[in-house]
PDB file of C-alpha atoms in Angstrom:
ATOM      1  CA  GLU M 565      16.770 124.477  78.698  1.00  0.00           C
ATOM      2  CA  PRO M 566      14.612 124.428  82.313  1.00  0.00           C
ATOM      3  CA  ALA M 567      13.529 126.712  83.483  1.00  0.00           C
ATOM      4  CA  GLY M 568      15.500 127.648  86.531  1.00  0.00           C
ATOM      5  CA  ARG M 569      18.056 127.310  84.993  1.00  0.00           C
ATOM      6  CA  ALA M 570      17.364 129.826  82.414  1.00  0.00           C
ATOM      7  CA  ALA M 571      19.272 133.905  82.142  1.00  0.00           C
ATOM      8  CA  SER M 572      16.798 136.238  84.543  1.00  0.00           C
ATOM      9  CA  ALA M 573      16.159 139.155  81.898  1.00  0.00           C
ATOM     10  CA  PRO M 574      15.811 137.655  77.491  1.00  0.00           C
ATOM     11  CA  GLU M 575      18.794 136.642  75.699  1.00  0.00           C
ATOM     12  CA  GLU M 576      20.186 136.594  72.493  1.00  0.00           C
ATOM     13  CA  ILE M 577      19.846 132.750  71.604  1.00  0.00           C
ATOM     14  CA  PHE M 578      20.809 130.793  68.317  1.00  0.00           C
ATOM     15  CA  GLY M 579      17.174 130.104  67.494  1.00  0.00           C
ATOM     16  CA  PRO M 580      13.250 128.882  69.723  1.00  0.00           C
ATOM     17  CA  CYS M 581      12.009 125.177  69.117  1.00  0.00           C
ATOM     18  CA  ALA M 582       8.695 126.182  67.520  1.00  0.00           C
ATOM     19  CA  ALA M 583       6.923 124.203  70.044  1.00  0.00           C
ATOM     20  CA  ALA M 584       7.925 127.174  72.370  1.00  0.00           C
ATOM     21  CA  ALA M 585       7.889 129.956  70.053  1.00  0.00           C
ATOM     22  CA  LEU M 586       6.288 133.366  69.083  1.00  0.00           C
ATOM     23  CA  TYR M 587       6.817 134.303  66.231  1.00  0.00           C
ATOM     24  CA  ARG M 588       6.186 137.764  64.034  1.00  0.00           C
ATOM     25  CA  ALA M 589       3.793 138.035  61.080  1.00  0.00           C
ATOM     26  CA  ALA M 590       6.738 139.745  59.797  1.00  0.00           C
ATOM     27  CA  ALA M 591       9.991 137.344  60.122  1.00  0.00           C
ATOM     28  CA  LEU M 592       7.821 135.029  58.854  1.00  0.00           C
ATOM     29  CA  GLN M 593       6.587 136.101  55.982  1.00  0.00           C
ATOM     30  CA  GLU M 594      10.054 137.574  54.906  1.00  0.00           C
ATOM     31  CA  ALA M 595      11.896 134.281  55.776  1.00  0.00           C
ATOM     32  CA  GLY M 596       9.142 131.926  55.055  1.00  0.00           C
ATOM     33  CA  LEU M 597       7.681 129.516  57.013  1.00  0.00           C
ATOM     34  CA  LEU M 598       8.245 125.920  58.223  1.00  0.00           C
ATOM     35  CA  ASP M 599      10.584 123.414  55.502  1.00  0.00           C
ATOM     36  CA  GLU M 600       7.485 121.324  55.111  1.00  0.00           C
ATOM     37  CA  SER M 601      10.334 118.624  52.513  1.00  0.00           C
ATOM     38  CA  LEU M 602      11.838 118.123  56.257  1.00  0.00           C
ATOM     39  CA  PHE M 603       8.538 117.191  58.180  1.00  0.00           C
ATOM     40  CA  ALA M 604       9.362 117.203  61.661  1.00  0.00           C
ATOM     41  CA  ILE M 605      12.811 116.853  63.363  1.00  0.00           C
ATOM     42  CA  LEU M 606      15.277 120.283  63.316  1.00  0.00           C
ATOM     43  CA  GLU M 607      13.078 121.891  60.790  1.00  0.00           C
ATOM     44  CA  ASP M 608      13.215 124.722  63.202  1.00  0.00           C
ATOM     45  CA  VAL M 609      16.977 124.868  63.343  1.00  0.00           C
ATOM     46  CA  ASP M 610      15.628 125.716  60.331  1.00  0.00           C
ATOM     47  CA  LEU M 611      13.916 128.195  60.191  1.00  0.00           C
ATOM     48  CA  ALA M 612      15.984 129.836  63.109  1.00  0.00           C
ATOM     49  CA  PHE M 613      18.113 129.886  59.883  1.00  0.00           C
ATOM     50  CA  ARG M 614      16.169 131.712  57.532  1.00  0.00           C
ATOM     51  CA  LEU M 615      15.324 133.961  60.223  1.00  0.00           C
ATOM     52  CA  ARG M 616      19.315 135.291  60.569  1.00  0.00           C
ATOM     53  CA  LEU M 617      19.086 135.370  57.636  1.00  0.00           C
ATOM     54  CA  SER M 618      17.341 137.838  56.327  1.00  0.00           C
ATOM     55  CA  GLY M 619      18.805 139.564  59.836  1.00  0.00           C
ATOM     56  CA  PHE M 620      15.815 138.601  62.980  1.00  0.00           C
ATOM     57  CA  GLY M 621      17.174 137.205  65.961  1.00  0.00           C
ATOM     58  CA  SER M 622      15.853 134.906  69.019  1.00  0.00           C
ATOM     59  CA  ARG M 623      15.351 135.868  72.384  1.00  0.00           C
ATOM     60  CA  LEU M 624      14.782 133.966  75.364  1.00  0.00           C
ATOM     61  CA  VAL M 625      11.992 134.608  77.958  1.00  0.00           C
ATOM     62  CA  LYS M 626      12.859 133.510  81.194  1.00  0.00           C
ATOM     63  CA  SER M 627       9.213 134.407  82.610  1.00  0.00           C
ATOM     64  CA  ALA M 628       7.449 132.975  80.222  1.00  0.00           C
ATOM     65  CA  THR M 629       5.960 129.098  80.309  1.00  0.00           C
ATOM     66  CA  VAL M 630       5.293 126.106  78.434  1.00  0.00           C
ATOM     67  CA  LEU M 631       3.635 122.458  77.662  1.00  0.00           C
ATOM     68  CA  HIS M 632       4.826 120.934  75.548  1.00  0.00           C
ATOM     69  CA  LYS M 633       3.814 117.154  74.931  1.00  0.00           C
ATOM     70  CA  ARG M 634       6.277 114.936  72.858  1.00  0.00           C
ATOM     71  CA  GLY M 635       5.243 113.132  69.255  1.00  0.00           C
ATOM     72  CA  ILE M 636       7.490 113.457  67.021  1.00  0.00           C
ATOM     73  CA  SER M 637      10.278 113.889  67.785  1.00  0.00           C
ATOM     74  CA  GLY M 638       9.612 113.006  71.751  1.00  0.00           C
ATOM     75  CA  ARG M 639      11.725 109.424  72.742  1.00  0.00           C
ATOM     76  CA  LYS M 640       8.787 107.647  71.828  1.00  0.00           C
ATOM     77  CA  ALA M 641       8.750 108.427  67.890  1.00  0.00           C
ATOM     78  CA  PRO M 642       9.465 105.248  66.033  1.00  0.00           C
ATOM     79  CA  GLY M 643      12.613 103.954  66.294  1.00  0.00           C
ATOM     80  CA  ASP M 644      14.102 103.404  62.643  1.00  0.00           C
ATOM     81  CA  PHE M 645      11.752 107.026  61.096  1.00  0.00           C
ATOM     82  CA  ARG M 646      12.824 108.660  63.812  1.00  0.00           C
ATOM     83  CA  ARG M 647      16.088 108.184  63.499  1.00  0.00           C
ATOM     84  CA  ALA M 648      15.716 108.514  59.657  1.00  0.00           C
ATOM     85  CA  LEU M 649      14.318 111.718  59.962  1.00  0.00           C
ATOM     86  CA  VAL M 650      17.467 112.926  62.091  1.00  0.00           C
ATOM     87  CA  LEU M 651      19.783 112.056  59.909  1.00  0.00           C
ATOM     88  CA  ARG M 652      18.671 112.727  57.125  1.00  0.00           C
ATOM     89  CA  ASN M 653      17.090 116.525  59.132  1.00  0.00           C
ATOM     90  CA  LEU M 654      21.201 117.227  59.308  1.00  0.00           C
ATOM     91  CA  GLN M 655      22.455 116.567  56.192  1.00  0.00           C
ATOM     92  CA  VAL M 656      19.635 119.106  54.444  1.00  0.00           C
ATOM     93  CA  LEU M 657      20.599 121.174  57.591  1.00  0.00           C
ATOM     94  CA  MET M 658      24.696 120.395  56.120  1.00  0.00           C
ATOM     95  CA  TRP M 659      24.211 121.603  52.476  1.00  0.00           C
ATOM     96  CA  ARG M 660      22.276 124.378  53.380  1.00  0.00           C
ATOM     97  CA  TYR M 661      24.440 126.167  55.709  1.00  0.00           C
ATOM     98  CA  TRP M 662      27.591 124.172  56.803  1.00  0.00           C
ATOM     99  CA  PRO M 663      30.931 126.746  56.256  1.00  0.00           C
ATOM    100  CA  ALA M 664      32.732 124.448  52.981  1.00  0.00           C
ATOM    101  CA  ARG M 665      35.121 123.692  55.021  1.00  0.00           C
ATOM    102  CA  SER M 666      33.307 122.325  58.135  1.00  0.00           C
ATOM    103  CA  VAL M 667      31.272 119.371  55.335  1.00  0.00           C
ATOM    104  CA  ALA M 668      34.447 118.792  53.848  1.00  0.00           C
ATOM    105  CA  LEU M 669      36.040 118.539  56.644  1.00  0.00           C
ATOM    106  CA  CYS M 670      32.968 115.826  58.259  1.00  0.00           C
ATOM    107  CA  ALA M 671      32.772 114.349  55.055  1.00  0.00           C
ATOM    108  CA  PRO M 672      33.189 110.693  56.671  1.00  0.00           C
ATOM    109  CA  LEU M 673      30.318 111.848  58.629  1.00  0.00           C
ATOM    110  CA  TRP M 674      28.831 112.948  56.007  1.00  0.00           C
ATOM    111  CA  LEU M 675      29.191 110.043  53.788  1.00  0.00           C
ATOM    112  CA  ARG M 676      28.058 107.490  57.256  1.00  0.00           C
ATOM    113  CA  TRP M 677      24.921 109.421  58.084  1.00  0.00           C
ATOM    114  CA  HIS M 678      24.201 109.245  54.478  1.00  0.00           C
ATOM    115  CA  LEU M 679      24.101 105.609  53.285  1.00  0.00           C
ATOM    116  CA  ILE M 680      22.303 104.205  57.312  1.00  0.00           C
ATOM    117  CA  ALA M 681      19.473 107.180  56.562  1.00  0.00           C
ATOM    118  CA  ARG M 682      19.298 105.963  53.321  1.00  0.00           C
ATOM    119  CA  ALA M 683      18.115 102.848  53.684  1.00  0.00           C
ATOM    120  CA  LEU M 684      16.418 103.418  56.869  1.00  0.00           C
ATOM    121  CA  TRP M 685      14.267 105.398  54.736  1.00  0.00           C
ATOM    122  CA  LYS M 686      14.682 102.397  51.305  1.00  0.00           C
ATOM    123  CA  ARG M 687      12.748  99.860  54.721  1.00  0.00           C
ATOM    124  CA  LEU M 688      10.499 102.258  55.421  1.00  0.00           C
ATOM    125  CA  GLY M 689       8.952 102.516  51.377  1.00  0.00           C
ATOM    126  CA  ARG M 690       9.893 106.653  51.235  1.00  0.00           C
ATOM    127  CA  GLY M 691      13.570 106.553  50.441  1.00  0.00           C
ATOM    128  CA  GLU M 692      12.500 109.672  47.486  1.00  0.00           C
ATOM    129  CA  GLU M 693      10.927 111.938  49.963  1.00  0.00           C
ATOM    130  CA  HIS M 694      15.467 110.980  51.585  1.00  0.00           C
ATOM    131  CA  ALA M 695      16.615 111.748  47.920  1.00  0.00           C
ATOM    132  CA  SER M 696      14.352 114.394  46.476  1.00  0.00           C
ATOM    133  CA  ALA M 697      15.181 116.730  49.957  1.00  0.00           C
ATOM    134  CA  LEU M 698      18.996 116.172  50.327  1.00  0.00           C
ATOM    135  CA  SER M 699      19.229 116.987  45.754  1.00  0.00           C
ATOM    136  CA  GLY M 700      17.414 121.029  47.549  1.00  0.00           C
ATOM    137  CA  ALA M 701      19.260 121.831  49.512  1.00  0.00           C
ATOM    138  CA  ARG M 702      22.276 121.006  47.408  1.00  0.00           C
ATOM    139  CA  ARG M 703      20.412 123.221  44.589  1.00  0.00           C
ATOM    140  CA  GLU M 704      19.731 125.929  47.597  1.00  0.00           C
ATOM    141  CA  ARG M 705      23.364 125.567  48.700  1.00  0.00           C
ATOM    142  CA  PRO M 706      24.568 128.315  46.125  1.00  0.00           C
ATOM    143  CA  GLU M 707      22.316 131.501  46.389  1.00  0.00           C
ATOM    144  CA  LEU M 708      22.495 130.705  50.126  1.00  0.00           C
ATOM    145  CA  ARG M 709      26.675 131.320  50.280  1.00  0.00           C
ATOM    146  CA  ALA M 710      25.334 134.552  47.608  1.00  0.00           C
ATOM    147  CA  ASN M 711      23.583 136.248  51.747  1.00  0.00           C
ATOM    148  CA  PRO M 712      26.134 138.413  53.218  1.00  0.00           C
ATOM    149  CA  ARG M 713      24.508 137.404  56.637  1.00  0.00           C
ATOM    150  CA  LEU M 714      25.514 134.353  55.927  1.00  0.00           C
ATOM    151  CA  ALA M 715      29.672 134.436  57.223  1.00  0.00           C
ATOM    152  CA  GLU M 716      28.405 136.237  59.788  1.00  0.00           C
ATOM    153  CA  ILE M 717      26.213 133.663  60.939  1.00  0.00           C
ATOM    154  CA  GLN M 718      28.410 131.113  60.525  1.00  0.00           C
ATOM    155  CA  ARG M 719      31.411 132.399  63.139  1.00  0.00           C
ATOM    156  CA  ARG M 720      29.536 132.912  65.108  1.00  0.00           C
ATOM    157  CA  TRP M 721      26.801 130.530  65.664  1.00  0.00           C
ATOM    158  CA  LEU M 722      28.971 127.304  63.605  1.00  0.00           C
TER     159      LEU M 722
END
């Protein structure tokens, strides 16, 4: 959010952009670091979910100033690689954290994302990365569903 439109007092947010965040060491020790299998794009959203599942929250502090030079997440990133990351990482987040009903309702959309992302990853010669990240997310789903905080997070933020 541009500083001029941000709240004047710190306010709760779901999670920060990792390029503009300070994390408590204890929070990262509990929730873990950025998921390397996501590499870039939405890896900070995954971390925000894990921090919330561990009982931590996030606040927006208007007085903070952050300068961030765009990298892979910016418009200058190679098109196919960026699109492949976005589509794959959206699917990973969906499998890990979305309510089962939302996953079922979005099945046609997920199938489209999956087919496009798989084709892009294959064209990039990295099809195994795509398949590995998705199978990992599906394996983690039952354990994440057992966390009592997940339903509350879904109700409030999804």
